[in-house]
Amino acid sequence: GHLVPSGPPSPKKIPPWPSDLCKGCRERYSKTWKKQEDNYRNFSSQLRSQCQGFDRAIITQANTPVGSNIVYSAESKRTLMVTPGIFSTFIKENPFPQKKWDTCAVVGNSGILTNSSCGEMIDSAQFVIRCNLPSLGKGYEKHVGTKTDIVTANPTILVRKYGSLNGPRRPFVESLHIYGKSLLLLPAFAFGFCTPLCLKAAYSISDIESPIRPTYFNPDYLRRLSNFWRSRGLHRGLTSTGLVMVNIALEHCANVHVYGFWPFSIHPFELNAVKNHYFDDKTGKWGMHSMPAEFNQLLQLHSQGVLRLHLGNCR
Ligand code: CDP
């Protein structure tokens, strides 16, 4: 797809960056962005060799046979032996064998997307990744688009929004129709409580015959990725879903465009208040993650021309 550059507005018109929010961010972001082929190649090949997301980020019947021992990514003492029952819920093989996309969009959920007019540009990517069952459709389409190839679902949403899937499952499955035939990526083996919930989600989808395809994050991959970032200074907490998806994209896509990542409460250019999510009013609580530190790393990758972070409005 063709992407129209969405540079930040001219520096002259911009009031000072709120220093308590993201020190030096504007200066680091403002430079004209150009992909630096060498830096991109270098970084994505490090990811490939150290994290092996290309064929190991998602659990498949091919990479996780019956009898394998799964070690949970957030509870290293917890393990699970793969039974034929669990195995039958795994997808057969890597959903992207040897496939490399030209352009991918990774869409985080920050309120920075509100009124961004980025929908068309997001949808122009060949492959679109979204996080945590975000709202799409009426009122949002112009700003976030509709196309979805992968969508993740955090188990806490299954608990809070869908009553742990203990009641009727149809409302849950119907709410997934907006994501079409995408892959639904679930962290079934992060914490122990995630497994029954994510299996219930997968069974509900197959019982009601929805086109979305449930899959699970491979906890080995999440562990490798967390070590990769730890060695680059991200010591606190778990890697956020958004950062995981950016890393998967960097292994699969030649051009990675990142939208909706802004874990701060004031817009970088407009200076108005920014909500944690573009679709609700909940305030951000980053208990387990350290999103500002992660953002800093993303900004660095942007400055190095490895990926392109979109903070400004797209028109
Ligand atoms: O479940 P989690 O808190 O990780 O994520 P979310 O709030 O549903 O948002 C999805 C992803 O977007 C996060 O994992 C972050 O990487 C990113 N995000 C951000 O950068 N700034 C925000 N204000 C909100 C989310």
Tab-separated table of C-alpha atoms and ligand atoms in Angstrom:
chain	number	residue	atom	x	y	z
A	1	GLY	CA	0.000	0.000	0.000
A	2	HIS	CA	0.978	3.629	-0.371
A	3	LEU	CA	1.520	5.527	2.781
A	4	VAL	CA	1.353	9.277	2.841
A	5	PRO	CA	4.035	10.659	5.142
A	6	SER	CA	2.532	12.072	8.313
A	7	GLY	CA	5.304	14.216	9.693
A	8	PRO	CA	4.693	16.292	12.777
A	9	PRO	CA	3.611	19.891	12.201
A	10	SER	CA	6.320	22.452	11.524
A	11	PRO	CA	8.464	22.974	14.653
A	12	LYS	CA	7.897	26.765	14.697
A	13	LYS	CA	4.228	26.471	15.662
A	14	ILE	CA	4.825	24.014	18.479
A	15	PRO	CA	4.783	25.143	22.100
A	16	PRO	CA	7.367	23.502	24.389
A	17	TRP	CA	7.058	19.785	25.029
A	18	PRO	CA	5.773	19.084	28.558
A	19	SER	CA	9.067	18.164	30.129
A	20	ASP	CA	7.567	16.098	32.945
A	21	LEU	CA	5.891	13.809	30.445
A	22	CYS	CA	8.375	12.737	27.839
A	23	LYS	CA	11.584	14.627	28.133
A	24	GLY	CA	13.295	15.329	24.843
A	25	CYS	CA	10.732	13.257	22.957
A	26	ARG	CA	9.706	15.952	20.535
A	27	GLU	CA	13.260	16.736	19.516
A	28	ARG	CA	13.935	13.077	18.956
A	29	TYR	CA	10.709	12.644	17.002
A	30	SER	CA	10.742	15.779	14.885
A	31	LYS	CA	13.584	14.872	12.561
A	32	THR	CA	12.471	13.943	9.084
A	33	TRP	CA	12.020	10.207	9.125
A	34	LYS	CA	13.747	7.983	6.646
A	35	LYS	CA	14.089	4.220	6.800
A	36	GLN	CA	17.699	3.227	7.466
A	37	GLU	CA	17.991	-0.078	5.680
A	38	ASP	CA	21.157	-1.181	7.521
A	39	ASN	CA	19.729	-0.436	10.956
A	40	TYR	CA	16.486	-2.191	10.083
A	41	ARG	CA	18.289	-5.256	8.757
A	42	ASN	CA	20.581	-5.371	11.734
A	43	PHE	CA	17.823	-5.082	14.300
A	44	SER	CA	15.404	-7.513	12.693
A	45	SER	CA	18.104	-10.125	12.202
A	46	GLN	CA	19.077	-9.827	15.887
A	47	LEU	CA	15.434	-10.380	16.762
A	48	ARG	CA	15.270	-13.358	14.447
A	49	SER	CA	18.306	-15.034	15.865
A	50	GLN	CA	17.682	-14.247	19.533
A	51	CYS	CA	13.910	-14.533	19.756
A	52	GLN	CA	12.949	-16.646	16.746
A	53	GLY	CA	9.471	-15.175	16.530
A	54	PHE	CA	9.307	-15.997	12.848
A	55	ASP	CA	8.219	-19.577	13.431
A	56	ARG	CA	7.989	-19.721	17.225
A	57	ALA	CA	5.937	-16.721	18.351
A	58	ILE	CA	2.697	-18.691	18.013
A	59	ILE	CA	2.082	-22.211	19.331
A	60	THR	CA	1.327	-24.659	16.516
A	61	GLN	CA	0.845	-28.409	16.304
A	62	ALA	CA	4.123	-28.460	14.378
A	63	ASN	CA	6.245	-26.700	17.025
A	64	THR	CA	4.505	-28.038	20.181
A	65	PRO	CA	3.669	-31.768	19.919
A	66	VAL	CA	1.583	-33.817	22.384
A	67	GLY	CA	3.732	-34.547	25.443
A	68	SER	CA	5.730	-31.263	25.253
A	69	ASN	CA	6.275	-29.460	28.487
A	70	ILE	CA	5.032	-25.869	28.376
A	71	VAL	CA	6.735	-23.494	30.827
A	72	TYR	CA	4.561	-20.469	31.635
A	73	SER	CA	6.048	-17.120	30.604
A	74	ALA	CA	5.078	-15.157	33.721
A	75	GLU	CA	5.347	-18.012	36.250
A	76	SER	CA	8.483	-19.957	35.449
A	77	LYS	CA	7.767	-22.629	38.067
A	78	ARG	CA	4.473	-23.536	36.449
A	79	THR	CA	4.501	-26.100	33.678
A	80	LEU	CA	1.894	-27.997	31.696
A	81	MET	CA	2.168	-31.160	29.688
A	82	VAL	CA	0.405	-30.925	26.344
A	83	THR	CA	-2.481	-33.408	26.272
A	84	PRO	CA	-4.249	-34.485	23.062
A	85	GLY	CA	-7.195	-32.297	24.152
A	86	ILE	CA	-5.159	-29.107	24.428
A	87	PHE	CA	-3.175	-30.039	21.324
A	88	SER	CA	-6.379	-30.203	19.294
A	89	THR	CA	-6.936	-26.468	19.933
A	90	PHE	CA	-3.530	-25.512	18.441
A	91	ILE	CA	-3.453	-24.336	14.829
A	92	LYS	CA	-1.789	-26.859	12.551
A	93	GLU	CA	1.177	-24.882	11.355
A	94	ASN	CA	2.750	-21.477	11.214
A	95	PRO	CA	0.079	-19.150	9.810
A	96	PHE	CA	2.767	-17.170	7.944
A	97	PRO	CA	5.195	-19.718	6.530
A	98	GLN	CA	8.083	-17.904	4.881
A	99	LYS	CA	5.841	-14.954	4.341
A	100	LYS	CA	7.225	-11.480	4.561
A	101	TRP	CA	4.993	-8.457	4.154
A	102	ASP	CA	5.972	-5.175	2.624
A	103	THR	CA	4.113	-2.886	5.027
A	104	CYS	CA	2.613	-3.642	8.431
A	105	ALA	CA	0.718	-1.395	10.807
A	106	VAL	CA	0.808	-2.133	14.532
A	107	VAL	CA	-1.981	-0.280	16.299
A	108	GLY	CA	-1.769	0.374	20.044
A	109	ASN	CA	-4.753	1.710	21.949
A	110	SER	CA	-3.636	5.154	23.116
A	111	GLY	CA	-6.110	8.035	23.004
A	112	ILE	CA	-3.611	9.752	20.715
A	113	LEU	CA	-5.567	8.072	17.902
A	114	THR	CA	-8.715	10.058	18.746
A	115	ASN	CA	-9.311	12.534	15.880
A	116	SER	CA	-6.050	11.427	14.252
A	117	SER	CA	-7.589	10.670	10.829
A	118	CYS	CA	-5.137	7.764	10.585
A	119	GLY	CA	-7.724	5.147	9.572
A	120	GLU	CA	-7.036	5.198	5.857
A	121	MET	CA	-3.310	5.057	6.302
A	122	ILE	CA	-3.556	2.182	8.796
A	123	ASP	CA	-5.821	0.231	6.444
A	124	SER	CA	-3.452	0.833	3.519
A	125	ALA	CA	-0.880	-1.456	5.175
A	126	GLN	CA	-0.696	-4.978	3.818
A	127	PHE	CA	-0.961	-6.459	7.305
A	128	VAL	CA	-2.663	-4.851	10.325
A	129	ILE	CA	-2.102	-5.901	13.938
A	130	ARG	CA	-4.348	-4.669	16.770
A	131	CYS	CA	-4.210	-5.165	20.522
A	132	ASN	CA	-6.714	-6.269	23.170
A	133	LEU	CA	-9.988	-6.451	21.287
A	134	PRO	CA	-10.210	-2.711	20.598
A	135	SER	CA	-13.412	-0.984	19.505
A	136	LEU	CA	-13.723	-0.586	15.733
A	137	GLY	CA	-16.446	0.591	13.380
A	138	LYS	CA	-18.811	3.522	13.589
A	139	GLY	CA	-17.183	6.658	14.927
A	140	TYR	CA	-13.749	5.048	14.976
A	141	GLU	CA	-13.205	4.017	11.362
A	142	LYS	CA	-11.847	7.381	10.209
A	143	HIS	CA	-9.226	7.411	12.945
A	144	VAL	CA	-8.183	3.780	13.387
A	145	GLY	CA	-9.432	1.978	10.251
A	146	THR	CA	-11.107	-1.423	10.190
A	147	LYS	CA	-8.690	-3.904	8.632
A	148	THR	CA	-7.434	-6.547	11.072
A	149	ASP	CA	-5.128	-9.483	10.408
A	150	ILE	CA	-4.128	-10.202	14.003
A	151	VAL	CA	-5.906	-9.110	17.172
A	152	THR	CA	-4.763	-9.975	20.680
A	153	ALA	CA	-6.983	-10.506	23.720
A	154	ASN	CA	-5.795	-9.960	27.229
A	155	PRO	CA	-7.350	-12.489	29.688
A	156	THR	CA	-8.339	-9.670	32.044
A	157	ILE	CA	-10.740	-8.458	29.327
A	158	LEU	CA	-12.258	-11.932	29.169
A	159	VAL	CA	-12.743	-11.718	32.936
A	160	ARG	CA	-14.055	-8.158	33.157
A	161	LYS	CA	-15.964	-7.699	29.953
A	162	TYR	CA	-17.217	-11.241	29.391
A	163	GLY	CA	-17.685	-12.524	32.950
A	164	SER	CA	-14.852	-15.057	32.554
A	165	LEU	CA	-16.985	-16.698	29.843
A	166	ASN	CA	-19.010	-18.453	32.510
A	167	GLY	CA	-22.372	-17.415	31.088
A	168	PRO	CA	-23.706	-17.540	27.516
A	169	ARG	CA	-20.822	-17.406	25.061
A	170	ARG	CA	-22.643	-16.035	22.030
A	171	PRO	CA	-22.305	-12.316	22.944
A	172	PHE	CA	-18.543	-12.822	23.210
A	173	VAL	CA	-18.272	-14.625	19.886
A	174	GLU	CA	-20.532	-12.103	18.156
A	175	SER	CA	-18.408	-9.237	19.426
A	176	LEU	CA	-15.496	-10.752	17.492
A	177	HIS	CA	-17.229	-10.389	14.113
A	178	ILE	CA	-15.676	-6.965	13.608
A	179	TYR	CA	-12.271	-8.657	13.310
A	180	GLY	CA	-13.382	-10.924	10.438
A	181	LYS	CA	-11.097	-13.865	9.653
A	182	SER	CA	-8.164	-12.533	11.633
A	183	LEU	CA	-5.990	-14.525	14.009
A	184	LEU	CA	-6.984	-14.045	17.634
A	185	LEU	CA	-3.804	-14.271	19.663
A	186	LEU	CA	-4.292	-15.270	23.314
A	187	PRO	CA	-1.670	-15.483	26.082
A	188	ALA	CA	-2.954	-18.860	27.276
A	189	PHE	CA	0.326	-19.786	28.966
A	190	ALA	CA	1.382	-16.570	30.700
A	191	PHE	CA	-0.160	-17.128	34.157
A	192	GLY	CA	-1.982	-20.265	35.304
A	193	PHE	CA	-5.382	-18.541	35.380
A	194	CYS	CA	-5.050	-17.695	31.677
A	195	THR	CA	-5.215	-21.296	30.451
A	196	PRO	CA	-8.834	-22.240	31.272
A	197	LEU	CA	-10.040	-18.792	30.196
A	198	CYS	CA	-8.268	-18.844	26.845
A	199	LEU	CA	-9.333	-22.446	26.188
A	200	LYS	CA	-12.932	-21.417	26.919
A	201	ALA	CA	-12.544	-18.597	24.401
A	202	ALA	CA	-11.184	-21.019	21.793
A	203	TYR	CA	-13.952	-23.599	22.421
A	204	SER	CA	-16.644	-20.902	22.253
A	205	ILE	CA	-15.329	-19.781	18.880
A	206	SER	CA	-15.222	-23.279	17.435
A	207	ASP	CA	-18.647	-24.245	18.868
A	208	ILE	CA	-20.341	-21.169	17.435
A	209	GLU	CA	-18.343	-21.436	14.199
A	210	SER	CA	-16.956	-17.964	14.010
A	211	PRO	CA	-14.433	-17.156	11.237
A	212	ILE	CA	-11.833	-15.749	13.672
A	213	ARG	CA	-8.971	-18.199	14.311
A	214	PRO	CA	-7.863	-18.561	17.935
A	215	THR	CA	-4.130	-19.092	18.546
A	216	TYR	CA	-1.811	-18.845	21.547
A	217	PHE	CA	1.375	-16.916	22.200
A	218	ASN	CA	4.298	-19.248	22.695
A	219	PRO	CA	5.596	-18.614	26.238
A	220	ASP	CA	9.140	-19.578	25.122
A	221	TYR	CA	9.055	-16.719	22.670
A	222	LEU	CA	7.730	-14.257	25.280
A	223	ARG	CA	10.548	-15.261	27.617
A	224	ARG	CA	13.189	-14.856	24.941
A	225	LEU	CA	11.758	-11.478	23.998
A	226	SER	CA	11.731	-10.330	27.590
A	227	ASN	CA	15.419	-11.324	27.944
A	228	PHE	CA	16.205	-9.524	24.704
A	229	TRP	CA	14.726	-6.286	26.057
A	230	ARG	CA	16.161	-6.791	29.519
A	231	SER	CA	19.617	-6.805	27.979
A	232	ARG	CA	18.708	-3.463	26.389
A	233	GLY	CA	17.704	-1.862	29.663
A	234	LEU	CA	14.008	-2.694	30.041
A	235	HIS	CA	14.202	-4.200	33.490
A	236	ARG	CA	10.797	-3.503	34.932
A	237	GLY	CA	7.832	-5.728	34.462
A	238	LEU	CA	6.402	-7.733	31.620
A	239	THR	CA	6.730	-6.729	28.006
A	240	SER	CA	3.436	-5.063	27.043
A	241	THR	CA	1.289	-6.681	24.357
A	242	GLY	CA	1.914	-3.711	22.110
A	243	LEU	CA	5.691	-4.050	22.273
A	244	VAL	CA	5.443	-7.811	21.661
A	245	MET	CA	3.397	-7.159	18.520
A	246	VAL	CA	5.874	-4.542	17.267
A	247	ASN	CA	8.625	-7.140	17.637
A	248	ILE	CA	6.648	-9.786	15.771
A	249	ALA	CA	6.050	-7.226	13.006
A	250	LEU	CA	9.751	-6.411	12.797
A	251	GLU	CA	10.492	-10.042	11.971
A	252	HIS	CA	7.732	-10.298	9.373
A	253	CYS	CA	7.517	-6.916	7.704
A	254	ALA	CA	9.938	-4.797	5.698
A	255	ASN	CA	8.240	-1.550	6.750
A	256	VAL	CA	6.776	-1.331	10.232
A	257	HIS	CA	4.438	1.580	11.005
A	258	VAL	CA	3.384	2.047	14.600
A	259	TYR	CA	0.250	3.947	15.661
A	260	GLY	CA	-1.497	4.510	18.987
A	261	PHE	CA	1.560	4.238	21.222
A	262	TRP	CA	1.658	7.217	23.563
A	263	PRO	CA	1.499	6.359	27.279
A	264	PHE	CA	1.322	10.005	28.382
A	265	SER	CA	-1.615	12.208	29.219
A	266	ILE	CA	-0.899	15.221	27.012
A	267	HIS	CA	-0.782	15.218	23.223
A	268	PRO	CA	2.754	15.897	21.932
A	269	PHE	CA	1.708	18.515	19.386
A	270	GLU	CA	-1.834	19.620	20.148
A	271	LEU	CA	-1.130	19.682	23.906
A	272	ASN	CA	-4.696	18.648	24.732
A	273	ALA	CA	-5.468	15.858	27.204
A	274	VAL	CA	-5.001	12.329	25.844
A	275	LYS	CA	-6.935	9.364	27.222
A	276	ASN	CA	-5.242	6.057	27.926
A	277	HIS	CA	-7.476	4.381	25.333
A	278	TYR	CA	-9.078	5.865	22.243
A	279	PHE	CA	-12.317	3.979	23.029
A	280	ASP	CA	-12.885	4.391	26.772
A	281	ASP	CA	-12.300	6.678	29.716
A	282	LYS	CA	-10.374	4.308	31.930
A	283	THR	CA	-7.159	5.750	33.254
A	284	GLY	CA	-3.904	3.972	32.590
A	285	LYS	CA	-2.507	1.727	35.299
A	286	TRP	CA	0.733	0.228	34.200
A	287	GLY	CA	1.207	-2.028	37.190
A	288	MET	CA	2.878	-4.835	35.336
A	289	HIS	CA	4.378	-2.913	32.434
A	290	SER	CA	6.593	0.047	32.079
A	291	MET	CA	5.091	1.688	29.046
A	292	PRO	CA	6.974	5.002	29.209
A	293	ALA	CA	10.286	3.087	29.236
A	294	GLU	CA	9.068	0.950	26.354
A	295	PHE	CA	7.991	4.074	24.499
A	296	ASN	CA	11.480	5.425	24.892
A	297	GLN	CA	12.862	2.323	23.179
A	298	LEU	CA	10.340	2.663	20.354
A	299	LEU	CA	11.306	6.283	19.898
A	300	GLN	CA	14.909	5.192	19.644
A	301	LEU	CA	14.036	2.658	16.939
A	302	HIS	CA	12.144	5.456	15.168
A	303	SER	CA	15.195	7.746	15.313
A	304	GLN	CA	17.351	4.934	13.982
A	305	GLY	CA	15.018	4.459	11.013
A	306	VAL	CA	14.140	0.886	12.037
A	307	LEU	CA	10.409	1.541	12.296
A	308	ARG	CA	8.168	4.533	11.900
A	309	LEU	CA	6.255	5.801	14.881
A	310	HIS	CA	3.221	7.957	14.047
A	311	LEU	CA	2.397	10.510	16.720
A	312	GLY	CA	0.911	13.347	14.727
A	313	ASN	CA	-2.363	13.405	12.862
A	314	CYS	CA	-2.288	11.668	9.520
A	315	ARG	CA	-3.836	14.558	7.561
B	1	CDP	O1	-3.336	-4.652	28.096
B	1	CDP	P1	-2.351	-3.558	27.960
B	1	CDP	O2	-2.410	-2.629	29.127
B	1	CDP	O3	-0.972	-4.035	27.642
B	1	CDP	O4	-2.709	-2.760	26.638
B	1	CDP	P2	-3.819	-1.751	26.097
B	1	CDP	O5	-4.027	-0.644	27.043
B	1	CDP	O6	-4.998	-2.494	25.626
B	1	CDP	O7	-3.037	-1.184	24.808
B	1	CDP	C1	-2.391	-2.011	23.870
B	1	CDP	C2	-0.947	-1.580	23.725
B	1	CDP	O8	-0.861	-0.227	23.237
B	1	CDP	C3	-0.182	-1.577	25.033
B	1	CDP	O9	0.327	-2.868	25.322
B	1	CDP	C4	0.895	-0.526	24.804
B	1	CDP	O10	2.025	-1.107	24.175
B	1	CDP	C5	0.222	0.464	23.853
B	1	CDP	N1	-0.321	1.655	24.551
B	1	CDP	C6	0.427	2.845	24.599
B	1	CDP	O11	1.567	2.870	24.124
B	1	CDP	N2	-0.087	3.965	25.193
B	1	CDP	C7	-1.300	3.948	25.751
B	1	CDP	N3	-1.783	5.061	26.309
B	1	CDP	C8	-2.075	2.743	25.739
B	1	CDP	C9	-1.559	1.631	25.125
